Amino acid sequence: MHMKTPIYLDYNATTPADKRVLETMLPYFTEKFGNSSSRTHSFGWIAEDAVKTARQQVADLINCLEQEVIFTSGSTEAINLAIKGVWENYQLKGKHIITVKTEHKAVLDTCEILEKKGATITYLNVDREGVIDLQELKNALTPQTILVAIMYANNETGVIQPIKEIADLVHTNNSLFFCDATQVVGKINIDVQEEHIDIMCLSAHKFYGPKGVGALYVRRKDPRVTLSPQIDGGGHERGLRSGTLNVTGIVGLGKACEIAKLDMWDDSARISKLRTRLEQFLCELPNTYINGSTKNRLFNTTNICFQGNRSETIIKKIPNIAVAMGSACTSAIAEPSHVLKAMGLSDEDTYSSIRFSIGKYTTEAEIKETIETVKNAIL
Ligand code: PLP
């Protein structure tokens, strides 16, 4: 029997590549296959040019210099490079790092490793809306604080933190600000100058680029950030990330950035209408509420608690819709979401929450069908 492809509403987990991204990548697998480090022939030069173009495309999207972009295998690696790099270079100043309980595991696990190596980590709370308390951050900052690691928007709820206010507090204290912007780059406009972010990670597969490629933005001035490599050998990427460059992936990341810069305004307007519609109808169901602030939130994400209904049971009843419970990255483990728990939800309510994340290929008809299907599964 032919099974219909489910409706994909899990764009925060990953996105399909844009056809234009794929087209741009293809020649770099075959005729333009050179190693961008080969300096002695045109195969190398062509690859090097392509990497240079991509680096400029990334820089243009976030408003930084080309030299401030370090290509990595994605956000997880970029996060490791950022946090471990600061830890290794700033211990003369101190051993204190501040982060938040609702960060992605890539940040939390890295901090936990550093804790074992002698770092002191402060884990800030969030309120019921998922937002940090700026006064709590202010109180936590000390002269020994070398780094503050706070994500731009949460992957499970879409809740956006007050980035500019955070950056101001961090810089007044002469600490560095690392921002995990994995869910935001390519969706809303980020300007690392205006928002005064010192280090920031991004990942191509979250905005219609390929998996396994991303970048770390590392500020060169006001202040100049010093990191150290976590992978040695060959000195690629200004010595911060050795290894033959993933030229095809990098070309794809660059193209995804170029497309996002052109399309993000139109896409966000359309997607946010679909999200509003989905929420309006689903929240008509009894004992249903939205997790997290609805004031400052990514336009594509909604995390809904269907009180009294286990998300596992709901998901089994709606096999034609691809959604996530908790976060996609932790759902292999049957633990309640650490994000929702930190927001003060009961275990029962975390187990009854579902994340819907919409993307640029979502249609009105799909949202309509989703509303009907979920309603039928619950009523
Ligand atoms: N940070 C956030 C907020 C994410 O949503 C993800 C996605 O999984 C990551 C980090 C890890 O990114 P990557 O898949 O590029 O390693």
mmCIF file of C-alpha atoms and ligand atoms in Angstrom:
data_model
loop_
_atom_site.group_PDB
_atom_site.id
_atom_site.type_symbol
_atom_site.label_atom_id
_atom_site.label_comp_id
_atom_site.label_asym_id
_atom_site.label_seq_id
_atom_site.Cartn_x
_atom_site.Cartn_y
_atom_site.Cartn_z
ATOM 1 C CA MET A 1 0.000 0.000 0.000
ATOM 2 C CA HIS A 2 1.241 3.454 -0.851
ATOM 3 C CA MET A 3 1.863 5.546 2.240
ATOM 4 C CA LYS A 4 1.374 9.269 1.863
ATOM 5 C CA THR A 5 4.359 11.406 2.859
ATOM 6 C CA PRO A 6 3.482 12.970 6.204
ATOM 7 C CA ILE A 7 3.016 16.703 6.641
ATOM 8 C CA TYR A 8 6.356 18.026 7.871
ATOM 9 C CA LEU A 9 6.039 20.380 10.834
ATOM 10 C CA ASP A 10 9.434 19.792 12.388
ATOM 11 C CA TYR A 11 11.490 22.512 10.692
ATOM 12 C CA ASN A 12 13.337 23.302 13.933
ATOM 13 C CA ALA A 13 14.827 19.802 13.842
ATOM 14 C CA THR A 14 16.017 20.216 10.281
ATOM 15 C CA THR A 15 14.898 21.584 6.930
ATOM 16 C CA PRO A 16 15.008 20.196 3.403
ATOM 17 C CA ALA A 17 17.631 21.828 1.197
ATOM 18 C CA ASP A 18 16.371 24.556 -1.099
ATOM 19 C CA LYS A 19 16.662 23.384 -4.727
ATOM 20 C CA ARG A 20 18.812 26.437 -5.512
ATOM 21 C CA VAL A 21 21.199 25.384 -2.733
ATOM 22 C CA LEU A 22 21.468 21.886 -4.183
ATOM 23 C CA GLU A 23 22.039 23.214 -7.730
ATOM 24 C CA THR A 24 24.838 25.454 -6.508
ATOM 25 C CA MET A 25 26.498 22.592 -4.638
ATOM 26 C CA LEU A 26 26.388 19.938 -7.353
ATOM 27 C CA PRO A 27 29.354 20.993 -9.544
ATOM 28 C CA TYR A 28 31.591 20.969 -6.483
ATOM 29 C CA PHE A 29 31.108 17.214 -6.106
ATOM 30 C CA THR A 30 32.259 16.501 -9.649
ATOM 31 C CA GLU A 31 34.078 18.767 -12.080
ATOM 32 C CA LYS A 32 34.918 21.381 -9.442
ATOM 33 C CA PHE A 33 36.105 18.862 -6.877
ATOM 34 C CA GLY A 34 39.377 20.548 -5.909
ATOM 35 C CA ASN A 35 40.851 20.936 -2.443
ATOM 36 C CA SER A 36 40.630 24.594 -1.458
ATOM 37 C CA SER A 37 44.112 24.318 0.086
ATOM 38 C CA SER A 38 45.756 23.223 -3.168
ATOM 39 C CA ARG A 39 47.752 26.261 -4.223
ATOM 40 C CA THR A 40 49.464 24.831 -7.295
ATOM 41 C CA HIS A 41 46.628 24.399 -9.779
ATOM 42 C CA SER A 42 43.274 25.699 -10.936
ATOM 43 C CA PHE A 43 41.322 22.864 -9.256
ATOM 44 C CA GLY A 44 42.419 24.284 -5.919
ATOM 45 C CA TRP A 45 41.917 27.910 -6.932
ATOM 46 C CA ILE A 46 38.352 27.263 -8.092
ATOM 47 C CA ALA A 47 37.516 25.615 -4.769
ATOM 48 C CA GLU A 48 39.240 28.404 -2.868
ATOM 49 C CA ASP A 49 37.197 31.013 -4.759
ATOM 50 C CA ALA A 50 33.996 29.168 -3.954
ATOM 51 C CA VAL A 51 34.869 29.089 -0.249
ATOM 52 C CA LYS A 52 35.684 32.796 -0.367
ATOM 53 C CA THR A 53 32.320 33.581 -1.940
ATOM 54 C CA ALA A 54 30.527 31.497 0.683
ATOM 55 C CA ARG A 55 32.417 33.176 3.504
ATOM 56 C CA GLN A 56 31.313 36.558 2.157
ATOM 57 C CA GLN A 57 27.703 35.342 1.894
ATOM 58 C CA VAL A 58 27.738 34.277 5.550
ATOM 59 C CA ALA A 59 29.367 37.571 6.563
ATOM 60 C CA ASP A 60 26.789 39.581 4.586
ATOM 61 C CA LEU A 61 23.904 37.823 6.318
ATOM 62 C CA ILE A 62 25.078 38.573 9.864
ATOM 63 C CA ASN A 63 26.995 41.794 9.124
ATOM 64 C CA CYS A 64 30.535 40.803 10.010
ATOM 65 C CA LEU A 65 33.895 40.597 8.252
ATOM 66 C CA GLU A 66 34.795 37.645 6.085
ATOM 67 C CA GLN A 67 37.817 36.992 8.353
ATOM 68 C CA GLU A 68 35.503 36.574 11.324
ATOM 69 C CA VAL A 69 33.821 33.443 9.905
ATOM 70 C CA ILE A 70 35.201 30.003 10.818
ATOM 71 C CA PHE A 71 33.592 27.076 9.013
ATOM 72 C CA THR A 72 32.709 24.039 11.136
ATOM 73 C CA SER A 73 30.664 20.858 10.839
ATOM 74 C CA GLY A 74 27.672 22.608 12.384
ATOM 75 C CA SER A 75 26.564 24.308 15.554
ATOM 76 C CA THR A 76 27.544 21.574 17.977
ATOM 77 C CA GLU A 77 31.165 21.815 16.880
ATOM 78 C CA ALA A 78 31.034 25.622 16.792
ATOM 79 C CA ILE A 79 29.669 25.661 20.346
ATOM 80 C CA ASN A 80 32.517 23.426 21.532
ATOM 81 C CA LEU A 81 35.068 25.647 19.792
ATOM 82 C CA ALA A 82 33.571 28.777 21.341
ATOM 83 C CA ILE A 83 33.105 27.689 24.939
ATOM 84 C CA LYS A 84 36.212 25.508 25.262
ATOM 85 C CA GLY A 85 38.216 28.109 23.361
ATOM 86 C CA VAL A 86 37.281 30.895 25.761
ATOM 87 C CA TRP A 87 37.908 28.602 28.734
ATOM 88 C CA GLU A 88 41.410 27.810 27.496
ATOM 89 C CA ASN A 89 42.361 31.417 26.777
ATOM 90 C CA TYR A 90 40.877 33.537 29.537
ATOM 91 C CA GLN A 91 41.694 31.694 32.751
ATOM 92 C CA LEU A 92 44.049 34.451 33.845
ATOM 93 C CA LYS A 93 40.916 36.575 34.183
ATOM 94 C CA GLY A 94 38.811 33.899 35.828
ATOM 95 C CA LYS A 95 37.065 30.551 35.671
ATOM 96 C CA HIS A 96 33.442 31.612 35.829
ATOM 97 C CA ILE A 97 30.939 30.989 33.035
ATOM 98 C CA ILE A 98 27.261 31.919 33.012
ATOM 99 C CA THR A 99 24.642 30.123 30.952
ATOM 100 C CA VAL A 100 20.922 29.316 31.166
ATOM 101 C CA LYS A 101 19.012 26.182 32.157
ATOM 102 C CA THR A 102 17.116 26.149 28.859
ATOM 103 C CA GLU A 103 20.157 26.098 26.548
ATOM 104 C CA HIS A 104 20.648 23.355 23.971
ATOM 105 C CA LYS A 105 22.455 20.248 25.219
ATOM 106 C CA ALA A 106 25.474 21.158 23.101
ATOM 107 C CA VAL A 107 25.997 24.137 25.419
ATOM 108 C CA LEU A 108 24.942 22.460 28.663
ATOM 109 C CA ASP A 109 27.035 19.316 28.109
ATOM 110 C CA THR A 110 30.089 21.393 27.162
ATOM 111 C CA CYS A 111 29.703 23.469 30.329
ATOM 112 C CA GLU A 112 29.363 20.297 32.364
ATOM 113 C CA ILE A 113 32.671 19.007 30.967
ATOM 114 C CA LEU A 114 34.378 22.277 31.884
ATOM 115 C CA GLU A 115 32.905 22.090 35.373
ATOM 116 C CA LYS A 116 34.835 18.833 35.804
ATOM 117 C CA LYS A 117 37.975 20.691 34.696
ATOM 118 C CA GLY A 118 37.562 23.363 37.371
ATOM 119 C CA ALA A 119 35.176 25.895 35.871
ATOM 120 C CA THR A 120 32.411 27.420 37.970
ATOM 121 C CA ILE A 121 29.178 27.501 36.014
ATOM 122 C CA THR A 122 26.115 29.548 36.923
ATOM 123 C CA TYR A 123 22.905 28.239 35.369
ATOM 124 C CA LEU A 124 20.391 31.103 35.183
ATOM 125 C CA ASN A 125 16.689 30.411 35.666
ATOM 126 C CA VAL A 126 13.929 31.378 33.287
ATOM 127 C CA ASP A 127 10.435 32.513 34.237
ATOM 128 C CA ARG A 128 7.193 30.796 33.260
ATOM 129 C CA GLU A 129 7.490 32.542 29.874
ATOM 130 C CA GLY A 130 10.940 31.056 29.235
ATOM 131 C CA VAL A 131 12.743 34.390 29.561
ATOM 132 C CA ILE A 132 15.761 35.098 31.786
ATOM 133 C CA ASP A 133 15.712 37.764 34.496
ATOM 134 C CA LEU A 134 18.229 40.508 33.604
ATOM 135 C CA GLN A 135 18.649 41.371 37.268
ATOM 136 C CA GLU A 136 19.624 37.760 37.995
ATOM 137 C CA LEU A 137 22.220 37.949 35.215
ATOM 138 C CA LYS A 138 23.532 41.246 36.578
ATOM 139 C CA ASN A 139 23.865 39.742 40.052
ATOM 140 C CA ALA A 140 25.636 36.652 38.706
ATOM 141 C CA LEU A 141 28.345 38.597 36.828
ATOM 142 C CA THR A 142 31.645 38.856 38.708
ATOM 143 C CA PRO A 143 35.147 40.094 37.784
ATOM 144 C CA GLN A 144 35.996 36.415 37.203
ATOM 145 C CA THR A 145 33.205 35.880 34.662
ATOM 146 C CA ILE A 146 34.920 35.148 31.352
ATOM 147 C CA LEU A 147 31.925 34.096 29.295
ATOM 148 C CA VAL A 148 28.160 34.400 29.158
ATOM 149 C CA ALA A 149 26.553 31.812 26.860
ATOM 150 C CA ILE A 150 22.904 32.558 26.105
ATOM 151 C CA MET A 151 20.940 31.386 23.096
ATOM 152 C CA TYR A 152 19.081 33.806 20.855
ATOM 153 C CA ALA A 153 15.893 31.772 20.562
ATOM 154 C CA ASN A 154 14.995 28.454 22.079
ATOM 155 C CA ASN A 155 14.655 25.465 19.758
ATOM 156 C CA GLU A 156 11.729 23.942 21.677
ATOM 157 C CA THR A 157 9.575 27.000 22.359
ATOM 158 C CA GLY A 158 10.926 29.671 20.002
ATOM 159 C CA VAL A 159 11.194 32.088 22.948
ATOM 160 C CA ILE A 160 13.643 34.932 22.208
ATOM 161 C CA GLN A 161 15.890 36.311 24.962
ATOM 162 C CA PRO A 162 16.556 40.071 25.372
ATOM 163 C CA ILE A 163 19.848 39.870 23.450
ATOM 164 C CA LYS A 164 20.762 43.538 23.326
ATOM 165 C CA GLU A 165 20.223 44.053 27.065
ATOM 166 C CA ILE A 166 22.221 40.895 27.773
ATOM 167 C CA ALA A 167 25.097 42.085 25.563
ATOM 168 C CA ASP A 168 25.158 45.458 27.346
ATOM 169 C CA LEU A 169 25.364 43.867 30.790
ATOM 170 C CA VAL A 170 28.032 41.399 29.681
ATOM 171 C CA HIS A 171 30.229 44.072 28.108
ATOM 172 C CA THR A 172 29.872 46.465 31.026
ATOM 173 C CA ASN A 173 31.378 43.619 33.031
ATOM 174 C CA ASN A 174 34.169 43.086 30.455
ATOM 175 C CA SER A 175 33.081 39.509 29.812
ATOM 176 C CA LEU A 176 32.503 37.862 26.428
ATOM 177 C CA PHE A 177 29.051 37.109 25.018
ATOM 178 C CA PHE A 178 28.539 33.874 23.098
ATOM 179 C CA CYS A 179 25.165 33.477 21.439
ATOM 180 C CA ASP A 180 23.794 30.210 20.060
ATOM 181 C CA ALA A 181 21.763 31.596 17.166
ATOM 182 C CA THR A 182 21.220 28.242 15.465
ATOM 183 C CA GLN A 183 17.440 28.627 15.337
ATOM 184 C CA VAL A 184 17.491 32.258 14.308
ATOM 185 C CA VAL A 185 20.080 32.760 11.569
ATOM 186 C CA GLY A 186 18.278 32.677 8.238
ATOM 187 C CA LYS A 187 14.892 33.223 9.910
ATOM 188 C CA ILE A 188 15.156 36.753 11.287
ATOM 189 C CA ASN A 189 17.738 39.423 10.610
ATOM 190 C CA ILE A 190 20.721 39.271 12.944
ATOM 191 C CA ASP A 191 23.322 42.004 12.971
ATOM 192 C CA VAL A 192 26.253 41.062 15.206
ATOM 193 C CA GLN A 193 27.438 44.689 15.281
ATOM 194 C CA GLU A 194 24.139 46.194 16.308
ATOM 195 C CA GLU A 195 23.445 43.457 18.850
ATOM 196 C CA HIS A 196 27.066 43.388 19.972
ATOM 197 C CA ILE A 197 27.511 39.641 19.943
ATOM 198 C CA ASP A 198 31.144 38.486 20.325
ATOM 199 C CA ILE A 199 30.862 34.866 19.265
ATOM 200 C CA MET A 200 27.920 33.237 17.504
ATOM 201 C CA CYS A 201 27.166 29.873 15.935
ATOM 202 C CA LEU A 202 24.957 28.966 13.011
ATOM 203 C CA SER A 203 24.079 25.786 11.151
ATOM 204 C CA ALA A 204 23.097 25.400 7.482
ATOM 205 C CA HIS A 205 20.576 22.593 7.904
ATOM 206 C CA LYS A 206 18.282 24.807 9.979
ATOM 207 C CA PHE A 207 17.717 27.175 7.050
ATOM 208 C CA TYR A 208 17.481 25.081 3.881
ATOM 209 C CA GLY A 209 21.176 24.279 3.560
ATOM 210 C CA PRO A 210 22.894 20.902 3.907
ATOM 211 C CA LYS A 211 23.523 19.033 7.161
ATOM 212 C CA GLY A 212 27.005 18.798 8.618
ATOM 213 C CA VAL A 213 28.141 22.346 7.925
ATOM 214 C CA GLY A 214 27.946 25.546 9.907
ATOM 215 C CA ALA A 215 30.062 28.402 11.121
ATOM 216 C CA LEU A 216 31.335 30.250 14.136
ATOM 217 C CA TYR A 217 31.478 34.029 14.062
ATOM 218 C CA VAL A 218 34.464 35.238 16.112
ATOM 219 C CA ARG A 219 34.775 39.002 16.722
ATOM 220 C CA ARG A 220 38.138 40.549 15.809
ATOM 221 C CA LYS A 221 37.718 43.971 17.376
ATOM 222 C CA ASP A 222 35.854 45.581 20.332
ATOM 223 C CA PRO A 223 36.833 43.163 21.812
ATOM 224 C CA ARG A 224 39.149 40.893 19.872
ATOM 225 C CA VAL A 225 38.252 37.315 20.846
ATOM 226 C CA THR A 226 41.000 34.709 21.188
ATOM 227 C CA LEU A 227 40.058 31.047 20.883
ATOM 228 C CA SER A 228 42.099 27.888 20.541
ATOM 229 C CA PRO A 229 41.585 24.995 18.155
ATOM 230 C CA GLN A 230 39.720 21.904 19.286
ATOM 231 C CA ILE A 231 40.878 20.006 16.187
ATOM 232 C CA ASP A 232 44.573 20.182 15.266
ATOM 233 C CA GLY A 233 46.387 19.459 12.019
ATOM 234 C CA GLY A 234 47.169 21.665 9.061
ATOM 235 C CA GLY A 235 46.082 25.013 10.392
ATOM 236 C CA HIS A 236 43.019 25.587 8.222
ATOM 237 C CA GLU A 237 40.538 28.295 9.134
ATOM 238 C CA ARG A 238 43.108 30.609 10.739
ATOM 239 C CA GLY A 239 44.416 27.716 12.725
ATOM 240 C CA LEU A 240 41.130 27.319 14.580
ATOM 241 C CA ARG A 241 39.701 24.359 12.726
ATOM 242 C CA SER A 242 42.003 22.057 10.827
ATOM 243 C CA GLY A 243 40.880 19.594 8.207
ATOM 244 C CA THR A 244 40.223 19.767 4.465
ATOM 245 C CA LEU A 245 37.320 22.118 4.003
ATOM 246 C CA ASN A 246 33.892 20.685 3.201
ATOM 247 C CA VAL A 247 33.763 22.747 0.032
ATOM 248 C CA THR A 248 30.388 21.451 -1.216
ATOM 249 C CA GLY A 249 28.804 21.965 2.188
ATOM 250 C CA ILE A 250 30.317 25.410 2.561
ATOM 251 C CA VAL A 251 29.069 26.411 -0.904
ATOM 252 C CA GLY A 252 25.605 25.221 0.170
ATOM 253 C CA LEU A 253 25.770 27.172 3.420
ATOM 254 C CA GLY A 254 26.769 30.319 1.522
ATOM 255 C CA LYS A 255 23.934 29.966 -0.957
ATOM 256 C CA ALA A 256 21.451 29.329 1.886
ATOM 257 C CA CYS A 257 22.620 32.591 3.487
ATOM 258 C CA GLU A 258 22.204 34.495 0.225
ATOM 259 C CA ILE A 259 18.686 33.139 -0.268
ATOM 260 C CA ALA A 260 17.716 33.816 3.346
ATOM 261 C CA LYS A 261 18.840 37.429 3.092
ATOM 262 C CA LEU A 262 16.577 37.947 0.074
ATOM 263 C CA ASP A 263 13.580 35.859 1.122
ATOM 264 C CA MET A 264 13.364 35.991 4.907
ATOM 265 C CA TRP A 265 10.957 38.912 5.132
ATOM 266 C CA ASP A 266 8.368 37.423 2.783
ATOM 267 C CA ASP A 267 8.813 33.940 4.226
ATOM 268 C CA SER A 268 8.407 35.117 7.803
ATOM 269 C CA ALA A 269 5.237 37.054 7.048
ATOM 270 C CA ARG A 270 3.648 34.035 5.378
ATOM 271 C CA ILE A 271 4.832 31.500 7.949
ATOM 272 C CA SER A 272 3.745 33.598 10.895
ATOM 273 C CA LYS A 273 0.202 33.772 9.469
ATOM 274 C CA LEU A 274 0.139 29.988 9.272
ATOM 275 C CA ARG A 275 1.383 29.707 12.855
ATOM 276 C CA THR A 276 -1.301 32.126 14.080
ATOM 277 C CA ARG A 277 -3.962 30.099 12.346
ATOM 278 C CA LEU A 278 -2.684 26.818 13.773
ATOM 279 C CA GLU A 279 -2.575 28.221 17.304
ATOM 280 C CA GLN A 280 -5.964 29.879 17.111
ATOM 281 C CA PHE A 281 -7.680 26.652 16.190
ATOM 282 C CA LEU A 282 -5.723 24.301 18.432
ATOM 283 C CA CYS A 283 -6.136 26.555 21.448
ATOM 284 C CA GLU A 284 -9.905 26.303 21.076
ATOM 285 C CA LEU A 285 -9.525 22.766 22.397
ATOM 286 C CA PRO A 286 -10.187 22.434 26.136
ATOM 287 C CA ASN A 287 -7.231 22.585 28.570
ATOM 288 C CA THR A 288 -4.792 23.689 25.912
ATOM 289 C CA TYR A 289 -2.177 26.388 26.298
ATOM 290 C CA ILE A 290 0.933 27.727 24.577
ATOM 291 C CA ASN A 291 4.280 27.166 26.289
ATOM 292 C CA GLY A 292 6.447 30.251 26.519
ATOM 293 C CA SER A 293 6.158 33.945 25.854
ATOM 294 C CA THR A 294 3.912 34.825 22.936
ATOM 295 C CA LYS A 295 5.313 38.361 22.907
ATOM 296 C CA ASN A 296 8.853 37.642 21.846
ATOM 297 C CA ARG A 297 9.015 34.414 19.947
ATOM 298 C CA LEU A 298 10.257 32.973 16.661
ATOM 299 C CA PHE A 299 7.453 33.321 14.122
ATOM 300 C CA ASN A 300 7.552 29.680 13.025
ATOM 301 C CA THR A 301 7.417 27.813 16.337
ATOM 302 C CA THR A 302 4.611 26.899 18.680
ATOM 303 C CA ASN A 303 4.875 24.551 21.622
ATOM 304 C CA ILE A 304 1.452 23.538 22.846
ATOM 305 C CA CYS A 305 0.456 21.731 26.006
ATOM 306 C CA PHE A 306 -2.603 19.528 25.622
ATOM 307 C CA GLN A 307 -3.270 19.026 29.329
ATOM 308 C CA GLY A 308 -4.400 15.542 30.224
ATOM 309 C CA ASN A 309 -3.298 14.114 26.876
ATOM 310 C CA ARG A 310 0.106 12.457 26.617
ATOM 311 C CA SER A 311 1.964 13.775 23.579
ATOM 312 C CA GLU A 312 3.160 10.237 22.890
ATOM 313 C CA THR A 313 -0.444 9.076 22.562
ATOM 314 C CA ILE A 314 -1.412 12.052 20.407
ATOM 315 C CA ILE A 315 1.555 11.525 18.102
ATOM 316 C CA LYS A 316 0.599 7.876 17.604
ATOM 317 C CA LYS A 317 -2.874 8.993 16.572
ATOM 318 C CA ILE A 318 -1.582 11.502 14.007
ATOM 319 C CA PRO A 319 0.896 9.458 11.943
ATOM 320 C CA ASN A 320 0.397 11.748 8.942
ATOM 321 C CA ILE A 321 1.920 14.700 10.787
ATOM 322 C CA ALA A 322 5.617 14.976 11.657
ATOM 323 C CA VAL A 323 6.003 16.930 14.891
ATOM 324 C CA ALA A 324 8.274 16.753 17.922
ATOM 325 C CA MET A 325 7.721 16.208 21.600
ATOM 326 C CA GLY A 326 10.254 17.934 23.740
ATOM 327 C CA SER A 327 13.147 18.670 21.431
ATOM 328 C CA ALA A 328 14.111 16.487 18.495
ATOM 329 C CA CYS A 329 17.628 16.266 19.794
ATOM 330 C CA THR A 330 16.658 14.808 23.162
ATOM 331 C CA SER A 331 13.588 12.838 22.240
ATOM 332 C CA ALA A 332 15.655 9.654 21.949
ATOM 333 C CA ILE A 333 15.708 9.791 25.729
ATOM 334 C CA ALA A 334 12.344 9.480 27.441
ATOM 335 C CA GLU A 335 13.004 12.316 29.872
ATOM 336 C CA PRO A 336 10.744 15.310 30.245
ATOM 337 C CA SER A 337 12.040 18.339 28.362
ATOM 338 C CA HIS A 338 14.591 20.233 30.461
ATOM 339 C CA VAL A 339 13.409 23.422 28.784
ATOM 340 C CA LEU A 340 9.774 23.070 29.781
ATOM 341 C CA LYS A 341 10.753 21.885 33.266
ATOM 342 C CA ALA A 342 12.953 24.950 33.762
ATOM 343 C CA MET A 343 9.918 27.066 32.854
ATOM 344 C CA GLY A 344 8.071 25.507 35.755
ATOM 345 C CA LEU A 345 5.783 23.057 33.992
ATOM 346 C CA SER A 346 4.805 19.938 35.912
ATOM 347 C CA ASP A 347 6.218 16.644 34.600
ATOM 348 C CA GLU A 348 2.709 15.778 33.486
ATOM 349 C CA ASP A 349 2.414 18.951 31.392
ATOM 350 C CA THR A 350 5.850 18.503 29.835
ATOM 351 C CA TYR A 351 4.779 15.011 28.772
ATOM 352 C CA SER A 352 1.663 16.544 27.205
ATOM 353 C CA SER A 353 3.431 19.146 25.077
ATOM 354 C CA ILE A 354 4.069 19.068 21.346
ATOM 355 C CA ARG A 355 6.278 21.315 19.257
ATOM 356 C CA PHE A 356 5.020 22.371 15.833
ATOM 357 C CA SER A 357 7.620 24.175 13.733
ATOM 358 C CA ILE A 358 6.601 25.559 10.372
ATOM 359 C CA GLY A 359 8.781 26.317 7.372
ATOM 360 C CA LYS A 360 8.759 27.879 3.939
ATOM 361 C CA TYR A 361 7.355 24.808 2.206
ATOM 362 C CA THR A 362 4.383 24.505 4.559
ATOM 363 C CA THR A 363 1.075 25.164 2.793
ATOM 364 C CA GLU A 364 -2.254 26.489 4.036
ATOM 365 C CA ALA A 365 -3.852 23.163 3.155
ATOM 366 C CA GLU A 366 -1.328 21.352 5.354
ATOM 367 C CA ILE A 367 -2.123 23.605 8.310
ATOM 368 C CA LYS A 368 -5.841 23.026 7.765
ATOM 369 C CA GLU A 369 -5.337 19.277 7.695
ATOM 370 C CA THR A 370 -3.148 19.434 10.797
ATOM 371 C CA ILE A 371 -5.810 21.324 12.736
ATOM 372 C CA GLU A 372 -8.474 18.772 11.788
ATOM 373 C CA THR A 373 -6.274 15.782 12.531
ATOM 374 C CA VAL A 374 -5.097 17.011 15.923
ATOM 375 C CA LYS A 375 -8.639 17.981 16.924
ATOM 376 C CA ASN A 376 -9.899 14.515 16.049
ATOM 377 C CA ALA A 377 -7.079 12.889 17.994
ATOM 378 C CA ILE A 378 -7.910 14.813 21.142
ATOM 379 C CA LEU A 379 -11.699 15.183 21.166
HETATM 380 N N1 PLP B 1 21.742 24.719 19.163
HETATM 381 C C1 PLP B 1 20.428 24.778 18.909
HETATM 382 C C2 PLP B 1 19.598 25.837 19.536
HETATM 383 C C3 PLP B 1 19.849 23.826 18.051
HETATM 384 O O1 PLP B 1 18.545 23.878 17.813
HETATM 385 C C4 PLP B 1 20.662 22.828 17.468
HETATM 386 C C5 PLP B 1 20.040 21.821 16.604
HETATM 387 O O2 PLP B 1 20.103 20.656 16.732
HETATM 388 C C6 PLP B 1 22.046 22.814 17.764
HETATM 389 C C7 PLP B 1 22.540 23.784 18.614
HETATM 390 C C8 PLP B 1 22.990 21.818 17.165
HETATM 391 O O3 PLP B 1 23.217 22.125 15.822
HETATM 392 P P1 PLP B 1 23.928 21.094 14.809
HETATM 393 O O4 PLP B 1 22.855 20.148 14.395
HETATM 394 O O5 PLP B 1 24.375 21.972 13.668
HETATM 395 O O6 PLP B 1 25.053 20.465 15.511
#
